[in-house]
CSV table of C-alpha atoms in Angstrom, one decimal:
chain,number,residue,atom,x,y,z
A,230,UNK,CA,-13.7,-56.7,82.6
A,231,UNK,CA,-10.1,-56.1,84.2
A,232,UNK,CA,-11.0,-52.8,83.9
A,233,UNK,CA,-14.2,-53.5,86.0
A,234,UNK,CA,-11.7,-55.5,88.8
A,235,UNK,CA,-9.7,-52.7,89.0
A,236,UNK,CA,-12.5,-50.1,89.4
A,237,UNK,CA,-14.7,-52.0,91.7
A,238,UNK,CA,-10.9,-52.4,93.5
A,239,UNK,CA,-10.4,-48.9,94.2
A,240,UNK,CA,-13.6,-46.9,94.1
A,241,UNK,CA,-14.8,-49.2,96.6
A,242,UNK,CA,-17.4,-51.5,94.5
A,243,UNK,CA,-18.4,-47.8,92.2
A,244,UNK,CA,-17.6,-49.0,88.3
A,245,UNK,CA,-17.1,-45.8,85.8
A,246,UNK,CA,-20.8,-46.5,84.1
A,247,UNK,CA,-21.8,-45.9,87.0
A,248,UNK,CA,-20.2,-42.5,88.0
A,249,UNK,CA,-20.9,-41.5,84.3
A,250,UNK,CA,-24.5,-42.0,85.8
A,251,UNK,CA,-24.7,-40.1,88.9
A,252,UNK,CA,-22.9,-37.4,87.1
A,253,UNK,CA,-26.2,-37.3,84.6
A,254,UNK,CA,-27.8,-37.3,87.2
A,255,UNK,CA,-26.4,-34.6,88.5
A,256,UNK,CA,-27.3,-32.5,85.0
A,257,UNK,CA,-23.4,-31.1,84.9
A,258,UNK,CA,-21.1,-34.4,84.1
A,259,UNK,CA,-17.4,-32.5,83.8
A,260,UNK,CA,-15.9,-32.9,80.1
A,261,UNK,CA,-12.7,-31.1,80.8
A,262,UNK,CA,-9.2,-32.6,82.2
A,263,UNK,CA,-8.5,-34.3,85.1
A,264,UNK,CA,-6.1,-32.7,87.0
A,265,UNK,CA,-2.8,-33.6,86.4
A,266,UNK,CA,-2.2,-35.3,89.9
A,267,UNK,CA,-4.9,-37.4,88.7
A,268,UNK,CA,-4.0,-39.9,85.1
A,269,UNK,CA,-7.7,-41.0,83.3
A,270,UNK,CA,-9.2,-43.9,85.7
A,271,UNK,CA,-11.3,-44.5,88.4
A,272,UNK,CA,-9.5,-41.5,90.0
A,273,UNK,CA,-10.3,-39.1,87.6
A,274,UNK,CA,-13.8,-40.0,87.5
A,275,UNK,CA,-14.4,-40.3,90.9
A,276,UNK,CA,-12.9,-36.2,89.8
A,277,UNK,CA,-15.4,-35.3,87.7
A,278,UNK,CA,-18.2,-36.8,90.4
A,279,UNK,CA,-17.6,-34.3,93.2
A,280,UNK,CA,-17.1,-31.2,90.0
A,281,UNK,CA,-20.4,-32.6,88.3
A,282,UNK,CA,-21.9,-32.0,91.8
A,283,UNK,CA,-20.3,-28.8,91.7
A,284,UNK,CA,-21.3,-27.3,88.9
A,285,UNK,CA,-25.5,-28.7,89.6
A,286,UNK,CA,-25.4,-26.8,92.6
A,287,UNK,CA,-23.5,-24.0,92.1
A,288,UNK,CA,-26.1,-23.6,88.8
A,289,UNK,CA,-29.1,-24.2,91.2
A,290,UNK,CA,-27.7,-21.8,93.7
A,291,UNK,CA,-27.2,-23.9,96.3
A,292,UNK,CA,-24.2,-23.4,97.5
A,293,UNK,CA,-24.1,-23.7,101.6
A,294,UNK,CA,-22.3,-20.7,103.1
A,295,UNK,CA,-20.7,-22.1,105.1
A,296,UNK,CA,-16.9,-24.0,105.5
A,297,UNK,CA,-15.0,-22.8,102.0
A,298,UNK,CA,-14.4,-25.1,99.4
A,299,UNK,CA,-10.4,-26.1,98.3
A,300,UNK,CA,-9.3,-24.7,95.0
A,301,UNK,CA,-8.6,-27.8,93.3
A,302,UNK,CA,-9.5,-30.7,95.9
A,303,UNK,CA,-14.1,-30.6,95.9
A,304,UNK,CA,-13.5,-33.5,98.0
A,305,UNK,CA,-12.3,-30.6,101.0
A,306,UNK,CA,-13.7,-27.8,102.8
A,307,UNK,CA,-11.9,-25.6,105.6
A,308,UNK,CA,-13.1,-23.5,108.0
A,309,UNK,CA,-11.1,-20.9,110.4
A,310,UNK,CA,-10.5,-23.3,112.9
A,311,UNK,CA,-9.4,-25.8,110.1
A,312,UNK,CA,-7.5,-22.9,107.8
A,313,UNK,CA,-5.1,-22.5,111.4
A,314,UNK,CA,-2.7,-25.8,110.8
A,315,UNK,CA,-2.3,-25.0,107.7
A,316,UNK,CA,1.8,-23.5,108.4
A,317,UNK,CA,2.2,-26.1,111.5
A,318,UNK,CA,4.1,-29.0,110.9
A,319,UNK,CA,1.8,-32.3,111.5
A,320,UNK,CA,3.5,-35.4,111.6
A,321,UNK,CA,1.6,-38.6,109.4
A,322,UNK,CA,-1.7,-39.0,111.6
A,323,UNK,CA,-1.6,-35.2,112.4
A,324,UNK,CA,-1.9,-35.1,108.7
A,325,UNK,CA,-4.3,-37.7,108.0
A,326,UNK,CA,-7.0,-36.1,111.2
A,327,UNK,CA,-6.4,-32.4,109.4
A,328,UNK,CA,-7.9,-33.5,105.5
A,329,UNK,CA,-10.5,-36.2,107.8
A,330,UNK,CA,-11.5,-33.4,109.0
A,331,UNK,CA,-12.0,-31.1,106.2
A,332,UNK,CA,-13.6,-34.2,104.3
A,333,UNK,CA,-15.8,-34.4,106.9
A,334,UNK,CA,-16.5,-30.5,106.9
A,335,UNK,CA,-17.6,-31.1,102.5
A,336,UNK,CA,-19.4,-34.9,103.5
A,337,UNK,CA,-21.8,-32.9,105.8
A,338,UNK,CA,-21.8,-29.3,104.1
A,339,UNK,CA,-23.0,-31.4,100.8
A,340,UNK,CA,-24.9,-33.8,102.1
A,341,UNK,CA,-27.4,-30.1,102.5
A,342,UNK,CA,-26.6,-29.7,99.6
A,343,UNK,CA,-28.0,-32.2,97.4
A,344,UNK,CA,-30.8,-32.4,100.2
A,345,UNK,CA,-31.8,-28.7,98.9
A,346,UNK,CA,-30.9,-29.4,95.3
A,347,UNK,CA,-34.0,-32.5,95.9
A,348,UNK,CA,-30.9,-35.2,94.4
A,349,UNK,CA,-31.9,-39.1,96.0
A,350,UNK,CA,-29.8,-40.3,99.4
A,351,UNK,CA,-27.3,-42.6,97.0
A,352,UNK,CA,-26.1,-39.7,95.4
A,353,UNK,CA,-24.5,-38.0,98.5
A,354,UNK,CA,-23.4,-41.8,100.1
A,355,UNK,CA,-21.6,-42.6,96.3
A,356,UNK,CA,-19.9,-39.2,96.9
A,357,UNK,CA,-18.7,-40.3,100.7
A,358,UNK,CA,-17.3,-43.0,98.8
A,359,UNK,CA,-15.9,-41.0,96.2
A,360,UNK,CA,-13.9,-39.1,99.0
A,361,UNK,CA,-12.8,-41.4,100.7
A,362,UNK,CA,-10.9,-42.8,98.2
A,363,UNK,CA,-10.0,-39.1,96.5
A,364,UNK,CA,-7.8,-38.7,100.8
A,365,UNK,CA,-6.6,-42.3,100.7
A,366,UNK,CA,-5.4,-40.4,97.1
A,367,UNK,CA,-3.9,-37.4,98.6
A,368,UNK,CA,-2.3,-38.4,102.0
A,369,UNK,CA,0.1,-40.1,99.0
A,370,UNK,CA,1.5,-37.5,97.0
A,371,UNK,CA,3.7,-35.0,99.2
A,372,UNK,CA,2.8,-32.3,96.4
A,373,UNK,CA,-0.2,-32.0,96.5
A,374,UNK,CA,-0.5,-32.2,100.9
A,375,UNK,CA,1.6,-29.1,99.9
A,376,UNK,CA,-1.1,-26.9,97.4
A,377,UNK,CA,-3.9,-27.7,100.0
A,378,UNK,CA,-1.2,-26.2,102.6
A,379,UNK,CA,-1.3,-23.2,100.4
A,380,UNK,CA,-4.7,-22.9,99.5
A,381,UNK,CA,-6.8,-24.2,102.9
A,382,UNK,CA,-7.5,-20.5,103.3
A,383,UNK,CA,-10.7,-18.7,104.3
A,384,UNK,CA,-11.2,-14.9,102.9
A,385,UNK,CA,-12.7,-12.7,105.5
A,386,UNK,CA,-15.6,-11.3,105.4
A,387,UNK,CA,-14.7,-8.3,104.9
A,388,UNK,CA,-15.2,-6.4,101.4
A,389,UNK,CA,-11.6,-4.1,101.1
A,390,UNK,CA,-12.9,-2.7,98.1
A,391,UNK,CA,-15.9,-1.5,100.3
A,392,UNK,CA,-13.2,0.4,102.0
A,393,UNK,CA,-11.6,1.9,99.4
A,394,UNK,CA,-14.4,3.4,97.8
A,395,UNK,CA,-15.7,4.7,101.1
A,396,UNK,CA,-13.1,6.3,102.6
A,397,UNK,CA,-11.9,3.9,105.6
A,398,UNK,CA,-9.4,5.6,107.1
A,399,UNK,CA,-11.5,8.9,107.6
A,400,UNK,CA,-15.2,6.9,107.8
A,401,UNK,CA,-13.7,5.0,110.5
A,402,UNK,CA,-13.2,7.4,112.7
A,403,UNK,CA,-17.1,8.5,112.8
A,404,UNK,CA,-18.0,5.3,112.9
A,405,UNK,CA,-15.9,4.6,115.7
A,406,UNK,CA,-17.5,7.8,117.4
A,407,UNK,CA,-21.1,6.1,117.2
A,408,UNK,CA,-19.1,2.2,118.9
A,409,UNK,CA,-17.8,4.3,121.4
A,410,UNK,CA,-21.5,5.4,122.5
A,411,UNK,CA,-23.1,2.9,122.8
A,412,UNK,CA,-20.3,0.8,125.0
A,413,UNK,CA,-20.7,4.0,127.5
A,414,UNK,CA,-24.1,3.0,127.4
A,415,UNK,CA,-24.4,-0.9,128.0
A,416,UNK,CA,-21.7,-0.5,130.5
A,417,UNK,CA,-24.2,2.2,132.3
A,418,UNK,CA,-27.2,0.5,132.0
A,419,UNK,CA,-25.1,-2.2,133.9
A,420,UNK,CA,-24.0,-0.5,136.1
A,421,UNK,CA,-27.8,-1.0,137.6
A,422,UNK,CA,-29.6,-2.7,140.3
A,423,UNK,CA,-30.6,-5.7,138.5
A,424,UNK,CA,-34.0,-4.8,140.1
A,425,UNK,CA,-34.0,-1.0,138.8
A,426,UNK,CA,-33.9,-2.6,134.5
A,427,UNK,CA,-36.3,-1.2,132.7
A,428,UNK,CA,-39.2,-3.4,131.6
A,429,UNK,CA,-42.0,-2.3,129.8
A,430,UNK,CA,-44.1,-5.6,129.2
A,431,UNK,CA,-43.6,-8.7,130.2
A,432,UNK,CA,-40.4,-11.0,131.6
A,433,UNK,CA,-40.6,-14.6,130.6
A,434,UNK,CA,-37.9,-17.2,130.7
A,435,UNK,CA,-37.2,-19.9,128.2
A,436,UNK,CA,-35.0,-22.5,128.9
A,437,UNK,CA,-34.2,-26.3,129.7
A,438,UNK,CA,-33.2,-26.7,133.5
A,439,UNK,CA,-30.4,-29.0,133.5
A,440,UNK,CA,-30.4,-31.0,136.4
A,441,UNK,CA,-28.2,-33.6,138.3
A,442,UNK,CA,-25.1,-33.3,135.8
A,443,UNK,CA,-21.9,-32.8,136.8
A,444,UNK,CA,-19.3,-32.2,134.9
A,445,UNK,CA,-17.5,-35.7,134.7
A,446,UNK,CA,-17.2,-35.7,130.2
A,447,UNK,CA,-14.0,-36.9,129.8
A,448,UNK,CA,-12.3,-36.7,126.3
A,449,UNK,CA,-9.6,-37.7,124.1
A,450,UNK,CA,-8.1,-35.3,122.1
A,451,UNK,CA,-7.0,-37.0,118.4
A,452,UNK,CA,-3.6,-36.4,117.0
A,453,UNK,CA,-4.1,-32.1,116.7
A,454,UNK,CA,-4.8,-31.9,119.9
A,455,UNK,CA,-8.1,-31.7,119.4
A,456,UNK,CA,-10.6,-33.1,122.5
A,457,UNK,CA,-13.5,-35.9,120.4
A,458,UNK,CA,-17.0,-36.2,121.5
A,459,UNK,CA,-18.8,-39.1,121.2
A,460,UNK,CA,-22.9,-37.8,120.9
A,461,UNK,CA,-24.6,-38.1,124.3
A,462,UNK,CA,-21.0,-36.0,125.7
A,463,UNK,CA,-22.2,-33.4,123.3
A,464,UNK,CA,-25.7,-33.5,124.4
A,465,UNK,CA,-24.6,-33.3,128.7
A,466,UNK,CA,-21.9,-30.2,127.6
A,467,UNK,CA,-25.7,-28.5,126.0
A,468,UNK,CA,-27.5,-29.1,128.5
A,469,UNK,CA,-24.9,-28.2,131.3
A,470,UNK,CA,-24.0,-25.0,129.7
A,471,UNK,CA,-27.3,-23.9,128.5
A,472,UNK,CA,-28.4,-20.4,129.8
A,473,UNK,CA,-31.7,-19.7,130.8
A,474,UNK,CA,-33.0,-16.4,128.8
A,475,UNK,CA,-35.2,-14.1,130.3
A,476,UNK,CA,-37.1,-12.2,127.9
A,477,UNK,CA,-38.6,-8.7,128.6
A,478,UNK,CA,-42.0,-9.5,126.3
A,479,UNK,CA,-44.1,-6.2,124.8
A,480,UNK,CA,-45.4,-8.4,121.4
A,481,UNK,CA,-44.6,-11.5,119.5
A,482,UNK,CA,-41.6,-9.9,118.1
A,483,UNK,CA,-40.2,-10.6,121.9
A,484,UNK,CA,-40.8,-14.3,121.4
A,485,UNK,CA,-37.9,-17.1,120.9
A,486,UNK,CA,-39.4,-18.5,118.0
A,487,UNK,CA,-38.0,-21.0,115.0
A,488,UNK,CA,-36.8,-21.1,111.3
A,489,UNK,CA,-39.5,-21.8,108.2
A,490,UNK,CA,-38.7,-21.8,105.4
A,491,UNK,CA,-42.8,-19.9,103.4
A,492,UNK,CA,-40.9,-18.8,100.1
A,493,UNK,CA,-39.0,-16.8,102.2
A,494,UNK,CA,-37.3,-17.4,106.4
A,495,UNK,CA,-39.8,-17.1,108.4
A,496,UNK,CA,-39.5,-16.9,112.1
A,497,UNK,CA,-42.7,-19.2,113.4
A,498,UNK,CA,-43.5,-17.7,117.4
A,499,UNK,CA,-46.1,-20.9,117.7
A,500,UNK,CA,-42.9,-22.2,119.2
A,501,UNK,CA,-39.6,-21.9,120.6
A,502,UNK,CA,-36.3,-23.7,119.6
A,503,UNK,CA,-33.2,-22.7,120.3
A,504,UNK,CA,-30.3,-24.2,118.0
A,505,UNK,CA,-27.4,-25.8,119.2
A,506,UNK,CA,-23.8,-25.6,117.6
A,507,UNK,CA,-19.8,-26.9,118.5
A,508,UNK,CA,-16.7,-25.1,117.8
A,509,UNK,CA,-13.4,-25.3,118.1
A,510,UNK,CA,-11.3,-21.8,119.7
A,511,UNK,CA,-7.2,-22.4,120.3
A,512,UNK,CA,-5.7,-21.3,123.6
A,513,UNK,CA,-1.9,-21.1,123.5
A,514,UNK,CA,-1.5,-24.4,122.8
A,515,UNK,CA,-4.3,-25.8,124.0
A,516,UNK,CA,-7.7,-26.5,122.0
A,517,UNK,CA,-10.6,-25.4,123.8
A,518,UNK,CA,-14.7,-26.5,123.0
A,519,UNK,CA,-17.1,-24.1,122.7
A,520,UNK,CA,-21.2,-24.3,123.3
A,521,UNK,CA,-23.4,-22.3,120.8
A,522,UNK,CA,-26.5,-21.6,121.5
A,523,UNK,CA,-28.8,-19.8,118.8
A,524,UNK,CA,-32.5,-18.2,119.4
A,525,UNK,CA,-34.1,-16.3,116.0
A,526,UNK,CA,-37.1,-14.0,117.1
A,527,UNK,CA,-39.6,-12.6,114.1
A,528,UNK,CA,-38.4,-9.2,113.7
A,529,UNK,CA,-37.0,-6.3,115.5
A,530,UNK,CA,-39.6,-3.8,115.2
A,531,UNK,CA,-38.3,0.0,116.9
A,532,UNK,CA,-38.6,1.5,113.1
A,533,UNK,CA,-34.8,2.9,113.1
A,534,UNK,CA,-32.1,2.0,110.9
A,535,UNK,CA,-30.9,-1.3,113.1
A,536,UNK,CA,-35.2,-2.7,112.5
A,537,UNK,CA,-35.8,-5.1,110.3
A,538,UNK,CA,-37.8,-8.4,109.4
A,539,UNK,CA,-36.1,-11.8,111.2
A,540,UNK,CA,-33.5,-10.6,114.2
A,541,UNK,CA,-31.9,-13.5,117.4
A,542,UNK,CA,-29.0,-13.7,119.3
A,543,UNK,CA,-26.4,-16.6,119.2
A,544,UNK,CA,-24.8,-17.4,123.0
A,545,UNK,CA,-22.0,-19.1,123.3
A,546,UNK,CA,-19.8,-20.6,125.7
A,547,UNK,CA,-16.2,-21.2,125.9
A,548,UNK,CA,-14.9,-23.9,128.5
A,549,UNK,CA,-11.1,-24.7,129.9
A,550,UNK,CA,-9.8,-27.9,129.7
A,551,UNK,CA,-10.8,-28.5,132.7
A,552,UNK,CA,-14.5,-28.7,131.3
A,553,UNK,CA,-15.7,-25.9,133.2
A,554,UNK,CA,-15.9,-22.5,131.4
A,555,UNK,CA,-13.7,-20.0,131.3
A,556,UNK,CA,-15.2,-17.1,129.1
A,557,UNK,CA,-19.2,-16.5,128.0
A,558,UNK,CA,-20.0,-14.1,124.7
A,559,UNK,CA,-22.5,-13.1,122.6
A,560,UNK,CA,-23.5,-11.5,119.7
A,561,UNK,CA,-26.4,-11.1,117.6
A,562,UNK,CA,-26.6,-13.2,114.8
A,563,UNK,CA,-25.9,-10.2,111.7
A,564,UNK,CA,-22.3,-10.6,113.5
A,565,UNK,CA,-23.1,-7.3,116.2
A,566,UNK,CA,-23.2,-5.8,119.1
A,567,UNK,CA,-20.3,-8.2,120.3
A,568,UNK,CA,-20.2,-8.8,124.0
A,569,UNK,CA,-17.9,-10.8,126.5
A,570,UNK,CA,-18.0,-12.4,130.1
A,571,UNK,CA,-15.2,-13.1,131.2
A,572,UNK,CA,-14.3,-16.2,134.0
A,573,UNK,CA,-12.4,-15.4,136.6
A,574,UNK,CA,-9.9,-17.2,135.0
A,575,UNK,CA,-9.1,-15.1,131.8
A,576,UNK,CA,-8.4,-10.8,132.2
A,577,UNK,CA,-8.3,-8.6,129.7
A,578,UNK,CA,-5.4,-7.9,127.5
A,579,UNK,CA,-3.6,-4.9,127.0
A,580,UNK,CA,-4.7,-3.1,123.4
A,581,UNK,CA,-6.8,-4.6,121.1
A,582,UNK,CA,-4.7,-5.1,118.1
A,583,UNK,CA,-6.0,-1.4,116.1
A,584,UNK,CA,-9.4,-2.8,116.3
A,585,UNK,CA,-12.1,-1.6,118.2
A,586,UNK,CA,-12.0,-2.4,122.1
A,587,UNK,CA,-14.3,-5.6,122.8
A,588,UNK,CA,-17.5,-4.4,125.3
A,589,UNK,CA,-16.6,-6.8,128.3
A,590,UNK,CA,-19.6,-5.2,130.8
A,591,UNK,CA,-19.3,-7.5,133.4
A,592,UNK,CA,-17.8,-10.2,134.8
A,593,UNK,CA,-19.4,-13.9,134.4
A,594,UNK,CA,-21.3,-14.9,137.5
A,595,UNK,CA,-21.6,-18.4,139.3
A,596,UNK,CA,-23.6,-20.8,136.3
A,597,UNK,CA,-26.6,-21.9,136.1
A,598,UNK,CA,-27.1,-18.4,134.3
A,599,UNK,CA,-29.9,-16.0,133.2
A,600,UNK,CA,-29.8,-13.9,130.1
A,601,UNK,CA,-31.6,-10.9,130.0
A,602,UNK,CA,-32.4,-9.3,127.3
A,603,UNK,CA,-34.4,-5.8,126.7
A,604,UNK,CA,-37.9,-6.5,124.3
A,605,UNK,CA,-38.1,-4.9,120.9
A,606,UNK,CA,-34.2,-4.4,120.4
A,607,UNK,CA,-32.8,-7.2,122.3
A,608,UNK,CA,-30.0,-6.3,123.3
A,609,UNK,CA,-28.5,-8.5,126.5
A,610,UNK,CA,-29.6,-5.9,129.8
A,611,UNK,CA,-27.4,-8.6,132.4
A,612,UNK,CA,-26.0,-11.8,132.9
A,613,UNK,CA,-26.8,-13.5,136.6
A,614,UNK,CA,-27.4,-16.3,138.4
A,615,UNK,CA,-30.3,-18.4,138.4
A,616,UNK,CA,-31.1,-19.1,142.1
A,617,UNK,CA,-34.5,-18.9,142.6
A,618,UNK,CA,-37.3,-22.2,140.6
A,619,UNK,CA,-39.1,-19.6,138.1
A,620,UNK,CA,-41.4,-21.3,136.1
A,621,UNK,CA,-39.1,-21.7,132.2
A,622,UNK,CA,-41.3,-22.4,129.0
A,623,UNK,CA,-40.2,-25.3,127.3
A,624,UNK,CA,-37.8,-24.9,123.8
A,625,UNK,CA,-37.5,-27.5,121.2
A,626,UNK,CA,-33.4,-28.6,121.2
A,627,UNK,CA,-32.1,-28.4,117.4
A,628,UNK,CA,-29.1,-28.9,115.7
A,629,UNK,CA,-27.9,-25.9,114.2
A,630,UNK,CA,-27.4,-27.7,110.6
A,631,UNK,CA,-30.9,-27.9,110.7
A,632,UNK,CA,-30.8,-23.9,109.3
A,633,UNK,CA,-28.7,-25.0,106.6
A,634,UNK,CA,-32.2,-27.5,105.2
A,635,UNK,CA,-34.7,-26.5,106.3
A,636,UNK,CA,-38.6,-28.4,105.4
A,637,UNK,CA,-40.5,-27.1,102.5
A,638,UNK,CA,-43.8,-27.6,101.1
A,639,UNK,CA,-41.7,-29.5,97.8
A,640,UNK,CA,-38.4,-30.3,99.4
A,641,UNK,CA,-35.9,-28.0,101.5
A,642,UNK,CA,-34.2,-24.8,101.4
A,643,UNK,CA,-31.1,-23.7,103.3
A,644,UNK,CA,-32.0,-20.5,105.7
A,645,UNK,CA,-29.8,-18.5,103.9
A,646,UNK,CA,-28.8,-17.3,100.9
A,647,UNK,CA,-25.4,-16.0,99.1
A,648,UNK,CA,-22.9,-15.3,101.2
A,649,UNK,CA,-24.6,-16.6,104.0
A,650,UNK,CA,-27.0,-13.8,104.4
A,651,UNK,CA,-30.1,-14.5,105.3
A,652,UNK,CA,-32.7,-13.4,102.5
A,653,UNK,CA,-35.0,-10.1,103.9
A,654,UNK,CA,-33.4,-9.0,106.7
A,655,UNK,CA,-31.4,-6.2,105.0
A,656,UNK,CA,-31.9,-3.3,107.3
A,657,UNK,CA,-31.5,1.0,106.1
A,658,UNK,CA,-27.8,0.6,108.2
A,659,UNK,CA,-25.8,-0.7,105.5
A,660,UNK,CA,-26.7,2.2,103.4
A,661,UNK,CA,-24.6,4.6,106.5
A,662,UNK,CA,-22.0,1.8,107.3
A,663,UNK,CA,-20.6,0.1,103.9
A,664,UNK,CA,-17.9,1.9,103.8
A,665,UNK,CA,-17.0,-0.7,107.3
A,666,UNK,CA,-16.3,-3.1,104.3
A,667,UNK,CA,-19.4,-5.5,105.5
A,668,UNK,CA,-21.5,-6.9,103.4
A,669,UNK,CA,-25.2,-6.1,104.4
A,670,UNK,CA,-24.3,-4.5,108.0
A,671,UNK,CA,-26.9,-5.4,110.2
A,672,UNK,CA,-28.4,-8.4,108.0
A,673,UNK,CA,-28.2,-11.6,109.6
A,674,UNK,CA,-25.9,-14.1,107.9
A,675,UNK,CA,-24.8,-18.0,108.8
A,676,UNK,CA,-22.6,-18.7,110.9
A,677,UNK,CA,-19.2,-18.6,110.4
A,678,UNK,CA,-20.0,-15.5,108.2
A,679,UNK,CA,-19.8,-12.9,111.5
A,680,UNK,CA,-17.5,-9.8,111.0
A,681,UNK,CA,-18.8,-8.4,114.7
A,682,UNK,CA,-15.7,-4.9,114.4
A,683,UNK,CA,-17.0,-1.9,112.5
A,684,UNK,CA,-12.9,-0.9,112.7
A,685,UNK,CA,-10.9,-3.2,112.2
A,686,UNK,CA,-11.2,-6.4,111.0
A,687,UNK,CA,-12.4,-9.7,113.6
A,688,UNK,CA,-14.0,-12.6,113.3
A,689,UNK,CA,-16.8,-15.0,115.6
A,690,UNK,CA,-14.9,-17.7,114.7
A,691,UNK,CA,-11.0,-16.9,114.6
A,692,UNK,CA,-9.5,-19.3,116.8
A,693,UNK,CA,-6.8,-16.9,118.0
A,694,UNK,CA,-10.5,-14.5,119.1
A,695,UNK,CA,-9.7,-15.5,122.7
A,696,UNK,CA,-5.8,-15.9,123.1
A,697,UNK,CA,-5.6,-12.2,121.3
A,698,UNK,CA,-7.9,-10.3,123.4
A,699,UNK,CA,-7.8,-12.3,126.8
A,700,UNK,CA,-4.5,-14.2,128.4
A,701,UNK,CA,-5.0,-17.0,131.5
A,702,UNK,CA,-4.8,-15.9,135.1
A,703,UNK,CA,-2.1,-17.7,137.0
A,704,UNK,CA,-4.3,-20.0,139.5
A,705,UNK,CA,-2.6,-20.4,143.0
């Protein structure tokens, strides 16, 4: 009775019997020794529950490939943005916010994993309660915090062994020739007047034009300086800065679609969806909000080594401290074809850290923006200000997390597989570009797994990416 009372108090009404039953429901109750920092008892029971959950998820190949689990801290996950704080001196409030955000990453990812695993919602709820208890205990253990700092690391998405085997110092020089050629072709295309851009089919627009939305979103930063947004503020920002997609449509492969899972990834072109994701960048001593807009196509059908099933594009808006856009950039959802469109607030730095030079085909015009895509290859041809009232087809707005747990006939399944790759989207180009160290170059992949440079190392979600390539223009 005394043990039950202690357990109830410490574990917020989760007793040992409940923990065991949940672990058995997962089919993977861990029986190994508890970590040295957690003596036998309620805390170690919670730790075991997470280990059991992990074992069941991994065994079923349902591990989410976004934020990475932290070794030794199964109730936490980390992304590149949060990892960037690990070497900084953090006061008590900052430390609590840092750990709390890693706990939130695990909570959201694990809930999706359990949904894909077909487990009842109560398991996620019980794990949430255990996570809260374990976080409270962790914050009282300075040695464990130091260990966490060491382990809150996100390895990059380049495979060094492939670069060694592919004689990267030599092969990268050949690849750089092709990259430079693409840069020149792109810059030449962007030099054409808008009216002279080639049109092979019909120009069709998609978007939900925002009207009467002014910059009234005021944010209060947390202890780490991260702007805090409620759901209404998030949606207002996404509506205000959303692009209008203008696409040269030749056939159904040029129609914006919706991701589905029917024995594998499928893009349904009967409904157009725009998937949205909030991220952050660090610029000098500030944290900037980033708005990611993601669309998908059924395929890229050109028939060359870059063609294949499933295609897509991400358009990102980085907002300055004043809430106005500082930078736009884009990539295909393989991490390929990364381009930047800076506003007058930023200018390029000299040099590019030994990686391939960033492609800046034009400065950003004043919003609202139209993003023009060519047919079939879906390359951006131009970004220009929307100054007319031409009709647009509506877009269904969806949270990006929906892609991590798509409804199926029998439950749910993530669009993304091992290493975040979309199964079936592999391209023949991978057989040519593997010496660059990128897994399945050209294949579509999950946000947070995008290597965006073949020469050098660069990631789309690197929190220091922008400040490494651009500097702020002094304002009068």
